[in-house]
mmCIF file of C-alpha atoms and ligand atoms in Angstrom:
data_model
loop_
_atom_site.group_PDB
_atom_site.id
_atom_site.type_symbol
_atom_site.label_atom_id
_atom_site.label_comp_id
_atom_site.label_asym_id
_atom_site.label_seq_id
_atom_site.Cartn_x
_atom_site.Cartn_y
_atom_site.Cartn_z
ATOM 1 C CA UNK O 796 30.596 -105.687 41.760
ATOM 2 C CA UNK O 797 30.408 -104.829 36.826
ATOM 3 C CA UNK O 798 33.489 -103.492 35.841
ATOM 4 C CA UNK O 799 33.173 -101.230 32.715
ATOM 5 C CA UNK O 800 36.166 -99.266 33.456
ATOM 6 C CA UNK O 801 39.437 -99.559 31.159
ATOM 7 C CA UNK O 802 41.271 -100.895 33.641
ATOM 8 C CA UNK O 803 41.522 -103.361 36.095
ATOM 9 C CA UNK O 804 38.470 -104.875 34.178
ATOM 10 C CA UNK O 805 37.219 -108.334 34.570
ATOM 11 C CA UNK O 806 39.526 -111.252 34.164
ATOM 12 C CA UNK O 807 38.153 -114.331 32.945
ATOM 13 C CA UNK O 808 38.224 -118.456 34.907
ATOM 14 C CA UNK O 809 41.090 -118.965 33.704
ATOM 15 C CA UNK O 810 42.773 -116.098 35.402
ATOM 16 C CA UNK O 811 41.139 -115.545 38.397
ATOM 17 C CA UNK O 812 41.442 -118.888 39.204
ATOM 18 C CA UNK O 813 45.963 -118.087 38.824
ATOM 19 C CA UNK O 814 45.463 -115.400 41.240
ATOM 20 C CA UNK O 815 44.574 -118.267 43.537
ATOM 21 C CA UNK O 816 47.721 -120.267 43.275
ATOM 22 C CA UNK O 817 50.104 -120.412 46.378
ATOM 23 C CA UNK O 818 53.414 -117.908 43.475
ATOM 24 C CA UNK O 819 56.023 -120.562 42.406
ATOM 25 C CA UNK O 820 60.306 -120.486 42.375
ATOM 26 C CA UNK O 821 60.994 -118.900 38.538
ATOM 27 C CA UNK O 822 63.941 -118.733 38.707
ATOM 28 C CA UNK O 823 62.478 -122.841 36.243
ATOM 29 C CA UNK O 824 63.105 -124.185 33.012
ATOM 30 C CA UNK O 825 59.719 -124.167 33.016
ATOM 31 C CA UNK O 826 58.976 -120.533 34.282
ATOM 32 C CA UNK O 827 61.688 -119.689 31.863
ATOM 33 C CA UNK O 828 59.638 -121.421 28.503
ATOM 34 C CA UNK O 829 56.732 -119.286 29.548
ATOM 35 C CA UNK O 830 57.943 -116.701 29.286
ATOM 36 C CA UNK O 831 59.739 -117.282 26.231
ATOM 37 C CA UNK O 832 56.572 -118.617 25.251
ATOM 38 C CA UNK O 833 55.608 -114.997 26.385
ATOM 39 C CA UNK O 834 57.180 -113.674 24.117
ATOM 40 C CA UNK O 835 56.206 -115.803 20.813
ATOM 41 C CA UNK O 836 52.438 -114.994 21.558
ATOM 42 C CA UNK O 837 53.336 -110.766 22.081
ATOM 43 C CA UNK O 838 55.161 -110.743 18.959
ATOM 44 C CA UNK O 839 52.614 -112.787 17.259
ATOM 45 C CA UNK O 840 49.387 -110.224 18.023
ATOM 46 C CA UNK O 841 51.368 -107.257 17.623
ATOM 47 C CA UNK O 842 53.083 -107.819 14.683
ATOM 48 C CA UNK O 843 56.241 -107.463 15.013
ATOM 49 C CA UNK O 844 58.699 -107.937 12.667
ATOM 50 C CA UNK O 845 60.975 -111.751 12.940
ATOM 51 C CA UNK O 846 64.036 -109.842 14.722
ATOM 52 C CA UNK O 847 61.833 -108.045 17.046
ATOM 53 C CA UNK O 848 61.712 -108.821 21.003
ATOM 54 C CA UNK O 849 59.739 -108.561 23.681
ATOM 55 C CA UNK O 850 60.250 -107.658 27.735
ATOM 56 C CA UNK O 851 58.018 -107.290 30.718
ATOM 57 C CA UNK O 852 58.938 -104.829 33.641
ATOM 58 C CA UNK O 853 57.570 -105.591 36.941
ATOM 59 C CA UNK O 854 55.515 -102.030 37.109
ATOM 60 C CA UNK O 855 52.625 -100.064 35.428
ATOM 61 C CA UNK O 856 51.901 -99.192 32.062
ATOM 62 C CA UNK O 857 53.971 -95.236 33.047
ATOM 63 C CA UNK O 858 56.255 -96.931 34.304
ATOM 64 C CA UNK O 859 56.687 -98.486 30.200
ATOM 65 C CA UNK O 860 56.827 -95.500 28.638
ATOM 66 C CA UNK O 861 58.904 -93.933 30.838
ATOM 67 C CA UNK O 862 61.518 -96.938 30.953
ATOM 68 C CA UNK O 863 61.449 -96.001 26.901
ATOM 69 C CA UNK O 864 61.901 -93.211 27.381
ATOM 70 C CA UNK O 865 64.790 -93.282 29.611
ATOM 71 C CA UNK O 866 66.182 -96.330 26.825
ATOM 72 C CA UNK O 867 65.827 -94.483 23.274
ATOM 73 C CA UNK O 868 66.711 -91.451 23.983
ATOM 74 C CA UNK O 869 68.639 -88.741 24.858
ATOM 75 C CA UNK O 870 69.506 -85.204 25.119
ATOM 76 C CA UNK O 871 70.890 -85.128 21.242
ATOM 77 C CA UNK O 872 66.937 -86.802 20.349
ATOM 78 C CA UNK O 873 64.664 -83.240 18.928
ATOM 79 C CA UNK O 874 60.440 -85.147 19.782
ATOM 80 C CA UNK O 875 57.339 -84.088 18.987
ATOM 81 C CA UNK O 876 54.927 -85.131 20.889
ATOM 82 C CA UNK O 877 50.828 -85.605 21.107
ATOM 83 C CA UNK O 878 48.891 -84.363 23.906
ATOM 84 C CA UNK O 879 45.292 -85.488 23.272
ATOM 85 C CA UNK O 880 44.631 -86.126 26.934
ATOM 86 C CA UNK O 881 45.998 -86.658 30.035
ATOM 87 C CA UNK O 882 47.456 -89.680 28.418
ATOM 88 C CA UNK O 883 49.467 -87.635 26.106
ATOM 89 C CA UNK O 884 51.000 -85.156 29.108
ATOM 90 C CA UNK O 885 51.770 -87.912 30.858
ATOM 91 C CA UNK O 886 54.553 -88.383 28.387
ATOM 92 C CA UNK O 887 54.388 -84.652 27.650
ATOM 93 C CA UNK O 888 55.927 -84.467 31.706
ATOM 94 C CA UNK O 889 58.784 -87.502 30.981
ATOM 95 C CA UNK O 890 60.412 -85.678 27.856
ATOM 96 C CA UNK O 891 60.494 -82.701 30.158
ATOM 97 C CA UNK O 892 61.738 -84.215 33.236
ATOM 98 C CA UNK O 893 64.596 -86.678 31.652
ATOM 99 C CA UNK O 894 65.749 -82.978 29.688
ATOM 100 C CA UNK O 895 64.770 -84.466 25.583
ATOM 101 C CA UNK O 896 64.366 -81.954 24.310
ATOM 102 C CA UNK O 897 60.683 -81.537 22.101
ATOM 103 C CA UNK O 898 58.002 -79.989 20.759
ATOM 104 C CA UNK O 899 53.844 -80.870 21.905
ATOM 105 C CA UNK O 900 50.972 -81.107 19.294
ATOM 106 C CA UNK O 901 47.890 -79.935 22.034
ATOM 107 C CA UNK O 902 44.538 -81.672 20.172
ATOM 108 C CA UNK O 903 41.064 -80.317 21.197
ATOM 109 C CA UNK O 904 40.065 -82.838 23.719
ATOM 110 C CA UNK O 905 37.920 -85.631 21.253
ATOM 111 C CA UNK O 906 39.893 -84.272 17.699
ATOM 112 C CA UNK O 907 41.439 -87.079 15.700
ATOM 113 C CA UNK O 908 45.060 -85.603 13.833
ATOM 114 C CA UNK O 909 44.498 -84.791 11.276
ATOM 115 C CA UNK O 910 47.097 -83.868 8.302
ATOM 116 C CA UNK O 911 47.022 -79.950 8.711
ATOM 117 C CA UNK O 912 48.278 -81.071 12.339
ATOM 118 C CA UNK O 913 51.703 -82.699 11.381
ATOM 119 C CA UNK O 914 52.606 -80.350 7.925
ATOM 120 C CA UNK O 915 53.940 -77.928 9.837
ATOM 121 C CA UNK O 916 56.571 -79.297 11.320
ATOM 122 C CA UNK O 917 57.443 -81.996 7.498
ATOM 123 C CA UNK O 918 61.607 -81.425 6.917
ATOM 124 C CA UNK O 919 62.364 -79.981 11.041
ATOM 125 C CA UNK O 920 64.451 -82.328 11.749
ATOM 126 C CA UNK O 921 62.452 -84.617 14.457
ATOM 127 C CA UNK O 922 64.331 -87.570 15.166
ATOM 128 C CA UNK O 923 61.439 -89.394 17.534
ATOM 129 C CA UNK O 924 57.808 -89.342 17.135
ATOM 130 C CA UNK O 925 55.034 -90.040 21.089
ATOM 131 C CA UNK O 926 52.228 -90.575 20.773
ATOM 132 C CA UNK O 927 49.084 -92.153 22.634
ATOM 133 C CA UNK O 928 47.435 -94.508 19.540
ATOM 134 C CA UNK O 929 44.294 -94.473 21.371
ATOM 135 C CA UNK O 930 44.279 -91.175 24.654
ATOM 136 C CA UNK O 931 41.702 -93.414 26.787
ATOM 137 C CA UNK O 932 41.294 -90.821 28.571
ATOM 138 C CA UNK O 933 39.272 -88.892 26.078
ATOM 139 C CA UNK O 934 38.778 -91.910 23.951
ATOM 140 C CA UNK O 935 40.007 -90.136 20.315
ATOM 141 C CA UNK O 936 41.751 -93.059 18.424
ATOM 142 C CA UNK O 937 44.628 -91.417 16.435
ATOM 143 C CA UNK O 938 45.314 -91.687 12.769
ATOM 144 C CA UNK O 939 48.474 -94.693 12.929
ATOM 145 C CA UNK O 940 48.832 -94.353 8.896
ATOM 146 C CA UNK O 941 49.548 -90.446 9.134
ATOM 147 C CA UNK O 942 51.898 -90.427 11.605
ATOM 148 C CA UNK O 943 53.166 -94.007 10.184
ATOM 149 C CA UNK O 944 54.138 -92.048 7.156
ATOM 150 C CA UNK O 945 55.053 -88.938 8.859
ATOM 151 C CA UNK O 946 57.445 -90.368 10.476
ATOM 152 C CA UNK O 947 59.043 -93.225 7.486
ATOM 153 C CA UNK O 948 59.509 -89.773 5.562
ATOM 154 C CA UNK O 949 60.550 -87.870 8.246
ATOM 155 C CA UNK O 950 63.451 -90.788 9.432
ATOM 156 C CA UNK O 951 61.551 -90.396 13.226
ATOM 157 C CA UNK O 952 61.922 -93.268 16.200
ATOM 158 C CA UNK O 953 58.339 -93.453 16.625
ATOM 159 C CA UNK O 954 57.333 -94.950 20.386
ATOM 160 C CA UNK O 955 53.800 -95.716 20.420
ATOM 161 C CA UNK O 956 51.103 -95.941 23.875
ATOM 162 C CA UNK O 957 48.794 -99.182 23.174
ATOM 163 C CA UNK O 958 47.937 -99.307 26.582
ATOM 164 C CA UNK O 959 44.048 -99.786 26.080
ATOM 165 C CA UNK O 960 44.407 -100.344 23.153
ATOM 166 C CA UNK O 961 45.987 -103.534 21.796
ATOM 167 C CA UNK O 962 43.875 -106.732 21.498
ATOM 168 C CA UNK O 963 41.036 -104.021 20.997
ATOM 169 C CA UNK O 964 41.742 -102.507 18.136
ATOM 170 C CA UNK O 965 44.226 -103.462 15.644
ATOM 171 C CA UNK O 966 47.762 -103.285 15.319
ATOM 172 C CA UNK O 967 50.834 -103.699 12.937
ATOM 173 C CA UNK O 968 53.553 -102.522 13.857
ATOM 174 C CA UNK O 969 55.937 -103.835 10.889
ATOM 175 C CA UNK O 970 54.016 -102.414 8.611
ATOM 176 C CA UNK O 971 53.315 -99.188 11.173
ATOM 177 C CA UNK O 972 57.231 -99.332 10.865
ATOM 178 C CA UNK O 973 57.228 -98.374 15.193
ATOM 179 C CA UNK O 974 60.745 -98.777 17.394
ATOM 180 C CA UNK O 975 58.716 -99.630 20.524
ATOM 181 C CA UNK O 976 55.175 -100.810 21.051
ATOM 182 C CA UNK O 977 53.833 -100.412 25.225
ATOM 183 C CA UNK O 978 51.080 -102.150 26.855
ATOM 184 C CA UNK O 979 50.193 -103.160 30.295
ATOM 185 C CA UNK O 980 48.639 -106.521 32.365
ATOM 186 C CA UNK O 981 45.505 -104.618 32.788
ATOM 187 C CA UNK O 982 43.507 -102.720 29.753
ATOM 188 C CA UNK O 983 42.335 -105.327 27.282
ATOM 189 C CA UNK O 984 44.733 -108.182 28.026
ATOM 190 C CA UNK O 985 42.251 -107.857 31.580
ATOM 191 C CA UNK O 986 45.225 -110.298 33.780
ATOM 192 C CA UNK O 987 46.179 -107.519 37.702
ATOM 193 C CA UNK O 988 47.703 -105.226 37.207
ATOM 194 C CA UNK O 989 51.242 -105.635 38.364
ATOM 195 C CA UNK O 990 53.188 -105.948 34.686
ATOM 196 C CA UNK O 991 54.043 -103.655 31.786
ATOM 197 C CA UNK O 992 54.736 -105.032 28.323
ATOM 198 C CA UNK O 993 57.319 -103.631 25.772
ATOM 199 C CA UNK O 994 57.991 -105.073 21.905
ATOM 200 C CA UNK O 995 61.067 -103.302 20.463
ATOM 201 C CA UNK O 996 62.064 -103.138 17.239
ATOM 202 C CA UNK O 997 65.831 -103.968 15.578
ATOM 203 C CA UNK O 998 66.052 -99.713 15.372
ATOM 204 C CA UNK O 999 64.699 -99.330 18.994
ATOM 205 C CA UNK O 1000 67.231 -102.249 19.801
ATOM 206 C CA UNK O 1001 70.029 -100.333 18.675
ATOM 207 C CA UNK O 1002 68.983 -97.294 20.729
ATOM 208 C CA UNK O 1003 69.081 -99.266 23.832
ATOM 209 C CA UNK O 1004 72.391 -100.582 23.175
ATOM 210 C CA UNK O 1005 74.059 -97.451 22.735
ATOM 211 C CA UNK O 1006 72.497 -95.121 25.597
ATOM 212 C CA UNK O 1007 73.412 -94.495 28.644
ATOM 213 C CA UNK O 1008 70.399 -95.147 30.830
ATOM 214 C CA UNK O 1009 70.151 -93.995 34.339
ATOM 215 C CA UNK O 1010 67.886 -96.361 36.063
ATOM 216 C CA UNK O 1011 69.089 -100.115 36.688
ATOM 217 C CA UNK O 1012 66.004 -101.093 37.414
ATOM 218 C CA UNK O 1013 64.806 -99.721 34.462
ATOM 219 C CA UNK O 1014 67.462 -100.368 31.852
ATOM 220 C CA UNK O 1015 66.790 -102.265 30.063
ATOM 221 C CA UNK O 1016 70.058 -103.290 28.480
ATOM 222 C CA UNK O 1017 70.051 -106.005 31.660
ATOM 223 C CA UNK O 1018 66.307 -106.591 30.915
ATOM 224 C CA UNK O 1019 66.957 -107.953 27.109
ATOM 225 C CA UNK O 1020 69.505 -110.212 28.698
ATOM 226 C CA UNK O 1021 67.629 -111.927 30.509
ATOM 227 C CA UNK O 1022 64.981 -112.456 28.400
ATOM 228 C CA UNK O 1023 67.204 -113.423 26.200
ATOM 229 C CA UNK O 1024 66.626 -117.503 28.729
ATOM 230 C CA UNK O 1025 62.949 -116.353 29.112
ATOM 231 C CA UNK O 1026 64.725 -114.400 33.496
ATOM 232 C CA UNK O 1027 64.089 -110.891 34.072
ATOM 233 C CA UNK O 1028 67.119 -109.772 36.295
ATOM 234 C CA UNK O 1029 64.668 -108.699 39.154
ATOM 235 C CA UNK O 1030 61.260 -110.695 41.060
ATOM 236 C CA UNK O 1031 58.603 -109.633 38.824
ATOM 237 C CA UNK O 1032 54.356 -110.021 38.964
ATOM 238 C CA UNK O 1033 55.491 -113.678 38.618
ATOM 239 C CA UNK O 1034 51.896 -114.340 39.574
ATOM 240 C CA UNK O 1035 51.164 -111.973 36.777
ATOM 241 C CA UNK O 1036 53.024 -113.057 34.564
ATOM 242 C CA UNK O 1037 51.856 -117.196 34.976
ATOM 243 C CA UNK O 1038 47.968 -115.419 34.612
ATOM 244 C CA UNK O 1039 48.958 -113.098 31.408
ATOM 245 C CA UNK O 1040 50.668 -116.340 30.212
ATOM 246 C CA UNK O 1041 46.802 -118.155 30.296
ATOM 247 C CA UNK O 1042 45.035 -115.086 29.621
ATOM 248 C CA UNK O 1043 47.347 -114.495 25.907
ATOM 249 C CA UNK O 1044 47.121 -119.276 25.600
ATOM 250 C CA UNK O 1045 43.162 -118.519 24.829
ATOM 251 C CA UNK O 1046 43.577 -115.645 23.020
ATOM 252 C CA UNK O 1047 45.261 -117.907 20.481
ATOM 253 C CA UNK O 1048 43.202 -120.684 20.404
ATOM 254 C CA UNK O 1049 40.378 -118.821 20.288
ATOM 255 C CA UNK O 1050 41.697 -117.381 16.794
ATOM 256 C CA UNK O 1051 44.275 -114.845 18.249
ATOM 257 C CA UNK O 1052 44.031 -111.127 17.919
ATOM 258 C CA UNK O 1053 41.764 -110.443 14.725
ATOM 259 C CA UNK O 1054 38.346 -112.873 17.256
ATOM 260 C CA UNK O 1055 40.007 -110.404 19.940
ATOM 261 C CA UNK O 1056 39.369 -107.258 18.298
ATOM 262 C CA UNK O 1057 35.988 -108.791 16.537
ATOM 263 C CA UNK O 1058 34.822 -109.580 19.896
ATOM 264 C CA UNK O 1059 35.544 -106.028 21.804
ATOM 265 C CA UNK O 1060 34.121 -104.292 18.720
ATOM 266 C CA UNK O 1061 31.024 -106.159 18.529
ATOM 267 C CA UNK O 1062 30.123 -105.671 22.576
ATOM 268 C CA UNK O 1063 31.444 -101.269 21.982
ATOM 269 C CA UNK O 1064 28.813 -101.435 18.631
ATOM 270 C CA UNK O 1065 26.039 -103.257 21.041
ATOM 271 C CA UNK O 1066 26.210 -100.420 23.319
ATOM 272 C CA UNK O 1067 26.091 -97.451 21.625
ATOM 273 C CA UNK O 1068 23.545 -99.137 19.174
ATOM 274 C CA UNK O 1069 21.410 -99.353 22.909
ATOM 275 C CA UNK O 1070 22.408 -95.420 23.508
ATOM 276 C CA UNK O 1071 20.856 -94.306 20.566
ATOM 277 C CA UNK O 1072 18.262 -96.541 20.871
ATOM 278 C CA UNK O 1073 16.428 -95.674 23.921
ATOM 279 C CA UNK O 1074 17.921 -91.977 22.996
ATOM 280 C CA UNK O 1075 20.029 -91.760 26.575
ATOM 281 C CA UNK O 1076 21.011 -87.964 27.302
ATOM 282 C CA UNK O 1077 24.914 -88.916 26.874
ATOM 283 C CA UNK O 1078 27.097 -87.354 23.775
ATOM 284 C CA UNK O 1079 29.808 -89.157 22.427
ATOM 285 C CA UNK O 1080 32.783 -86.374 22.926
ATOM 286 C CA UNK O 1081 35.436 -88.455 19.971
ATOM 287 C CA UNK O 1082 35.538 -87.897 16.816
ATOM 288 C CA UNK O 1083 37.031 -91.110 16.048
ATOM 289 C CA UNK O 1084 36.635 -93.775 18.388
ATOM 290 C CA UNK O 1085 38.189 -97.178 19.824
ATOM 291 C CA UNK O 1086 36.973 -100.303 21.098
ATOM 292 C CA UNK O 1087 38.566 -99.875 24.247
ATOM 293 C CA UNK O 1088 35.594 -97.521 25.538
ATOM 294 C CA UNK O 1089 33.297 -95.311 25.166
ATOM 295 C CA UNK O 1090 33.578 -92.082 26.197
ATOM 296 C CA UNK O 1091 30.325 -89.550 27.641
ATOM 297 C CA UNK O 1092 28.970 -86.214 27.210
ATOM 298 C CA UNK O 1093 25.760 -86.094 30.389
ATOM 299 C CA UNK O 1094 24.086 -82.745 29.217
ATOM 300 C CA UNK O 1095 21.069 -83.391 32.613
ATOM 301 C CA UNK O 1096 23.714 -83.631 35.386
ATOM 302 C CA UNK O 1097 26.812 -84.105 36.151
ATOM 303 C CA UNK O 1098 29.209 -87.626 34.291
ATOM 304 C CA UNK O 1099 31.371 -88.092 38.038
ATOM 305 C CA UNK O 1100 27.896 -88.346 39.482
ATOM 306 C CA UNK O 1101 26.265 -90.548 38.291
ATOM 307 C CA UNK O 1102 28.922 -92.581 38.410
ATOM 308 C CA UNK O 1103 28.813 -92.822 42.441
ATOM 309 C CA UNK O 1104 24.719 -93.011 42.041
ATOM 310 C CA UNK O 1105 25.921 -95.865 39.363
ATOM 311 C CA UNK O 1106 28.764 -97.213 41.950
ATOM 312 C CA UNK O 1107 26.517 -96.726 44.788
ATOM 313 C CA UNK O 1108 23.235 -98.311 44.809
ATOM 314 C CA UNK O 1109 23.145 -99.852 41.307
ATOM 315 C CA UNK O 1110 26.569 -102.420 41.557
ATOM 316 C CA UNK O 1111 28.692 -100.995 39.364
ATOM 317 C CA UNK O 1112 31.785 -99.186 37.070
ATOM 318 C CA UNK O 1113 31.355 -96.781 35.032
ATOM 319 C CA UNK O 1114 34.536 -95.185 34.069
ATOM 320 C CA UNK O 1115 34.967 -91.527 35.854
ATOM 321 C CA UNK O 1116 37.419 -88.775 33.934
ATOM 322 C CA UNK O 1117 40.139 -86.349 36.588
ATOM 323 C CA UNK O 1118 41.020 -82.771 36.239
ATOM 324 C CA UNK O 1119 38.609 -80.323 34.402
ATOM 325 C CA UNK O 1120 36.411 -83.275 32.893
ATOM 326 C CA UNK O 1121 34.953 -84.588 36.345
ATOM 327 C CA UNK O 1122 31.934 -82.735 35.536
ATOM 328 C CA UNK O 1123 31.901 -83.462 32.077
ATOM 329 C CA UNK O 1124 32.789 -86.904 30.789
ATOM 330 C CA UNK O 1125 33.132 -90.234 32.423
ATOM 331 C CA UNK O 1126 33.346 -93.421 29.703
ATOM 332 C CA UNK O 1127 32.664 -97.019 29.761
ATOM 333 C CA UNK O 1128 34.756 -99.697 28.410
ATOM 334 C CA UNK O 1129 34.224 -102.589 26.158
ATOM 335 C CA UNK O 1130 38.103 -104.647 27.288
ATOM 336 C CA UNK O 1131 37.903 -107.047 29.762
ATOM 337 C CA UNK O 1132 35.561 -110.222 30.123
ATOM 338 C CA UNK O 1133 31.975 -108.639 29.772
ATOM 339 C CA UNK O 1134 29.359 -109.655 27.588
ATOM 340 C CA UNK O 1135 26.232 -108.786 26.077
ATOM 341 C CA UNK O 1136 24.168 -108.098 29.159
ATOM 342 C CA UNK O 1137 25.925 -106.542 31.191
ATOM 343 C CA UNK O 1138 25.718 -103.808 28.619
ATOM 344 C CA UNK O 1139 21.743 -105.251 29.338
ATOM 345 C CA UNK O 1140 21.580 -104.072 32.930
ATOM 346 C CA UNK O 1141 24.076 -100.752 32.223
ATOM 347 C CA UNK O 1142 21.046 -99.162 29.852
ATOM 348 C CA UNK O 1143 18.685 -100.781 32.500
ATOM 349 C CA UNK O 1144 20.500 -98.468 35.351
ATOM 350 C CA UNK O 1145 20.445 -95.881 32.902
ATOM 351 C CA UNK O 1146 16.727 -96.196 31.847
ATOM 352 C CA UNK O 1147 16.253 -96.129 35.934
ATOM 353 C CA UNK O 1148 18.156 -93.191 35.966
ATOM 354 C CA UNK O 1149 16.102 -91.487 33.685
ATOM 355 C CA UNK O 1150 12.352 -92.427 35.067
ATOM 356 C CA UNK O 1151 12.992 -91.069 38.626
ATOM 357 C CA UNK O 1152 14.849 -87.297 36.419
ATOM 358 C CA UNK O 1153 18.190 -87.853 38.519
ATOM 359 C CA UNK O 1154 19.345 -88.109 34.106
HETATM 360 C C1 PLP Y 2040 46.418 -96.707 31.407
HETATM 361 C C2 PLP Y 2040 46.908 -96.200 30.472
HETATM 362 C C3 PLP Y 2040 48.351 -95.573 30.764
HETATM 363 C C4 PLP Y 2040 48.993 -96.102 32.545
HETATM 364 O O1 PLP Y 2040 48.460 -96.932 32.530
HETATM 365 P P1 PLP Y 2040 49.455 -97.761 34.417
HETATM 366 O O2 PLP Y 2040 49.541 -99.236 34.607
HETATM 367 O O3 PLP Y 2040 48.173 -96.890 35.047
HETATM 368 O O4 PLP Y 2040 50.296 -96.044 34.730
HETATM 369 C C5 PLP Y 2040 49.259 -94.843 30.225
HETATM 370 N N1 PLP Y 2040 48.312 -94.849 29.028
HETATM 371 C C6 PLP Y 2040 47.044 -95.491 27.883
HETATM 372 C C7 PLP Y 2040 47.224 -94.630 27.626
HETATM 373 C C8 PLP Y 2040 45.976 -95.883 29.196
HETATM 374 O O5 PLP Y 2040 45.088 -95.793 28.473
#
């Protein structure tokens, strides 16, 4: 099967080989060194300040989102949250669950964030701002400079879910002044699922210090204390952390985050050019695209039916959408271990479906 979803995605040989090995014991200086190297490389690729920290939580990306809220926000906060699709909706639900006062800015699917969306909230005492840098469900890449400027003017603590965009689009945590950046192992890092990675600026460290986290497993005070020596409070997904290490070192050796982002951008452009060239009956639904994914509305057939057909008859996974977008949108991912020739195969399958009048 060829995998064009947005996670889990395809892994390179080095990462796959580690998956086939025995999982080593981890309370050792060797594993601690690996974890400190992971922290150093994430800081480098996320462009954090020197005094920022990184922790690796054994949970999926959503666990990282909840951890950020539980450790950094309280009932004294007043949060603004962007809801541009199902991941924005998740932040909204989490804020409700944890009883953090908030206002939701709901965007139409596919629409970019504009200054007029934020203008009504200027100078209104907001203390925190949460959003997806890239709302993966609709493939909308938000304007982080707009958000960063708003946060700096209004003194908002910024929590950014970069789960699908980290290493696919550029991100400079220090320049943006973000407090928390969250990503996951199974998106552009192209490792198996199981680890949420959180980069924490000094502003986040201060909030964590004074916030009482009512979940022991997700308490960042414990995670930070242990990570000082490259360890975790509980048994982590040891194998995935070793795979992350191999992948981070590979990216570093190949030119760092900029080279990895350029590689992904090239694949996205290649696919989008071919779509046009062949005049396939799909419309790009996002006003503001990320390199990570191309969100498509098929004009002649149900998106879900196309997903099933491509899976069952051509041996490839494109990424289906859920909920009210099930029949109207599918996505083609550009993260993970993919090459131009893989997209040629996908385009061939679409052309074949058109010849057969399926689309
Ligand atoms: C994939 C994704 C998540 C959720 O990650 P899980 O690992 O499935 O929990 C959250 N936010 C964004 C933007 C994502 O793309």
